[in-house]
Amino acid sequence: MIVDITVVADAEEAARLVAERLAEQTSTGGSIVLTGGSTPRHAYELAAELEPDWSRVELWWGDERCVPPDDERSNYGMAKAALLDRLEVEPAAVHRMRGELGRDAGASEYDEEAAYLRVGTFDLVLLGVGSDGHVASLFPDFPTLDMRNRDVVGSEAGHEPFVDRISMTVTRLCATRELLFLVTGEDKADAVARALTGEPSHATPGSLVRAAEGTTRAVLDRAAAAKLDETALNR
Ligand code: 6PG
């Protein structure tokens, strides 16, 4: 499935584009799945400025590190500081993964809460890509990539920070009307080329996730797009 790729000059511009998309979805309403890592932080800050009323959306997370919410490695904690604490009106619901329960209990709890059969299709899933090609906490060649009958799984870490993880599965992440990758930096260029334009492969989890019911887009800065070939950018 073809990914609609937008390349901008730098990380600031990439964050702004993604913030605009988040703000637009927020005004329309629906469900948004946030990603962790450090790349989206600025996009979240800008999104809170652009749209301070998030009462029409429910927020979810694609993955979490198994730490308490106030730990500096917590994906929820990052989104709270960058986004939630800056809003005038809070989201209709904030479905955080409880990393502090540990990977098995935390994953079981969220597997029920975010079950496709209960929640249905998401409107917007935001994802980063790791330098090894991972997305959410689905790491290269891990058995979690094949767990298609679950919505959420527990996992060991395959990348820094080395704490256990809770992650939506490939099938759950794909059950969305739009899947949006935000990736910046030259250390991601190889992974980006494999994830967005390579053959689907367990060696690159990003190549396995595409919106099942809509569009898959990517916002990249020039550095992250450096290894894409021209045909991928002009189609
Ligand atoms: C996590 C993530 C993960 C992240 C990538 C990119 O919990 O670590 O959700 O999949 O998106 O590792 O992270 P950076 O933005 O920090 O490079």
mmCIF file of N, CA and C and ligand atoms in Angstrom, residues 35-40 63-65 75 127-130 134-137 159-161 165 188, ligand 1:
data_model
loop_
_atom_site.group_PDB
_atom_site.id
_atom_site.type_symbol
_atom_site.label_atom_id
_atom_site.label_comp_id
_atom_site.label_asym_id
_atom_site.label_seq_id
_atom_site.Cartn_x
_atom_site.Cartn_y
_atom_site.Cartn_z
ATOM 1 N N THR A 35 1.591 8.726 19.984
ATOM 2 C CA THR A 35 2.811 7.936 20.022
ATOM 3 C C THR A 35 3.743 8.494 21.099
ATOM 4 N N GLY A 36 4.748 7.710 21.445
ATOM 5 C CA GLY A 36 5.709 8.154 22.449
ATOM 6 C C GLY A 36 7.014 8.563 21.796
ATOM 7 N N GLY A 37 8.093 8.452 22.566
ATOM 8 C CA GLY A 37 9.383 8.894 22.050
ATOM 9 C C GLY A 37 9.486 10.408 22.174
ATOM 10 N N SER A 38 10.582 10.947 21.682
ATOM 11 C CA SER A 38 10.817 12.382 21.865
ATOM 12 C C SER A 38 10.362 13.222 20.671
ATOM 13 N N THR A 39 10.306 12.619 19.480
ATOM 14 C CA THR A 39 9.992 13.400 18.267
ATOM 15 C C THR A 39 8.659 14.153 18.353
ATOM 16 N N PRO A 40 7.585 13.534 18.869
ATOM 17 C CA PRO A 40 6.288 14.236 18.796
ATOM 18 C C PRO A 40 6.086 15.340 19.839
ATOM 19 N N ASP A 63 1.644 2.839 22.573
ATOM 20 C CA ASP A 63 2.531 2.038 23.420
ATOM 21 C C ASP A 63 2.939 2.825 24.658
ATOM 22 N N GLU A 64 3.474 2.071 25.624
ATOM 23 C CA GLU A 64 3.919 2.691 26.872
ATOM 24 C C GLU A 64 5.095 1.913 27.420
ATOM 25 N N ARG A 65 5.924 2.625 28.156
ATOM 26 C CA ARG A 65 7.020 1.973 28.890
ATOM 27 C C ARG A 65 6.479 1.605 30.276
ATOM 28 N N ASN A 75 5.520 7.585 28.342
ATOM 29 C CA ASN A 75 4.940 8.231 27.159
ATOM 30 C C ASN A 75 3.732 9.082 27.545
ATOM 31 N N LEU A 127 2.337 7.698 14.667
ATOM 32 C CA LEU A 127 3.446 6.789 14.976
ATOM 33 C C LEU A 127 4.795 7.428 14.658
ATOM 34 N N GLY A 128 5.785 7.130 15.486
ATOM 35 C CA GLY A 128 7.169 7.441 15.152
ATOM 36 C C GLY A 128 7.800 6.183 14.579
ATOM 37 N N VAL A 129 9.029 6.280 14.135
ATOM 38 C CA VAL A 129 9.774 5.101 13.683
ATOM 39 C C VAL A 129 11.134 5.135 14.375
ATOM 40 N N GLY A 130 11.555 4.011 14.939
ATOM 41 C CA GLY A 130 12.870 3.953 15.570
ATOM 42 C C GLY A 130 13.962 3.758 14.525
ATOM 43 N N HIS A 134 11.483 0.016 14.324
ATOM 44 C CA HIS A 134 10.325 -0.327 15.161
ATOM 45 C C HIS A 134 9.280 0.778 15.156
ATOM 46 N N VAL A 135 8.044 0.377 15.419
ATOM 47 C CA VAL A 135 6.949 1.328 15.631
ATOM 48 C C VAL A 135 6.236 0.920 16.909
ATOM 49 N N ALA A 136 5.615 1.902 17.586
ATOM 50 C CA ALA A 136 5.044 1.670 18.918
ATOM 51 C C ALA A 136 6.104 0.897 19.710
ATOM 52 N N SER A 137 5.728 -0.216 20.393
ATOM 53 C CA SER A 137 6.781 -1.049 20.989
ATOM 54 C C SER A 137 6.779 -2.421 20.329
ATOM 55 N N HIS A 159 14.781 -1.859 22.328
ATOM 56 C CA HIS A 159 15.437 -0.581 22.019
ATOM 57 C C HIS A 159 15.406 0.240 23.294
ATOM 58 N N GLU A 160 16.249 1.253 23.365
ATOM 59 C CA GLU A 160 16.230 2.151 24.531
ATOM 60 C C GLU A 160 14.882 2.869 24.642
ATOM 61 N N PRO A 161 14.436 3.215 25.814
ATOM 62 C CA PRO A 161 14.955 2.818 27.116
ATOM 63 C C PRO A 161 14.606 1.360 27.410
ATOM 64 N N ARG A 165 7.597 -3.147 27.975
ATOM 65 C CA ARG A 165 6.667 -2.295 27.206
ATOM 66 C C ARG A 165 5.270 -2.901 27.144
ATOM 67 N N LYS A 188 17.418 8.233 11.193
ATOM 68 C CA LYS A 188 16.225 7.454 10.854
ATOM 69 C C LYS A 188 16.117 7.176 9.354
HETATM 70 C C1 6PG B 1 8.371 4.547 22.368
HETATM 71 C C2 6PG B 1 7.725 4.787 21.060
HETATM 72 C C3 6PG B 1 8.518 4.476 19.864
HETATM 73 C C4 6PG B 1 8.997 5.781 19.259
HETATM 74 C C5 6PG B 1 10.234 5.578 18.431
HETATM 75 C C6 6PG B 1 10.821 6.892 17.990
HETATM 76 O O1 6PG B 1 7.693 4.353 23.346
HETATM 77 O O2 6PG B 1 9.617 4.596 22.403
HETATM 78 O O3 6PG B 1 6.421 5.023 20.960
HETATM 79 O O4 6PG B 1 7.940 3.658 18.918
HETATM 80 O O5 6PG B 1 7.987 6.369 18.486
HETATM 81 O O6 6PG B 1 11.182 4.902 19.218
HETATM 82 O O7 6PG B 1 11.233 7.567 19.138
HETATM 83 P P1 6PG B 1 12.000 8.939 19.097
HETATM 84 O O8 6PG B 1 11.001 9.962 18.653
HETATM 85 O O9 6PG B 1 12.404 9.190 20.537
HETATM 86 O O10 6PG B 1 13.134 8.774 18.183
#
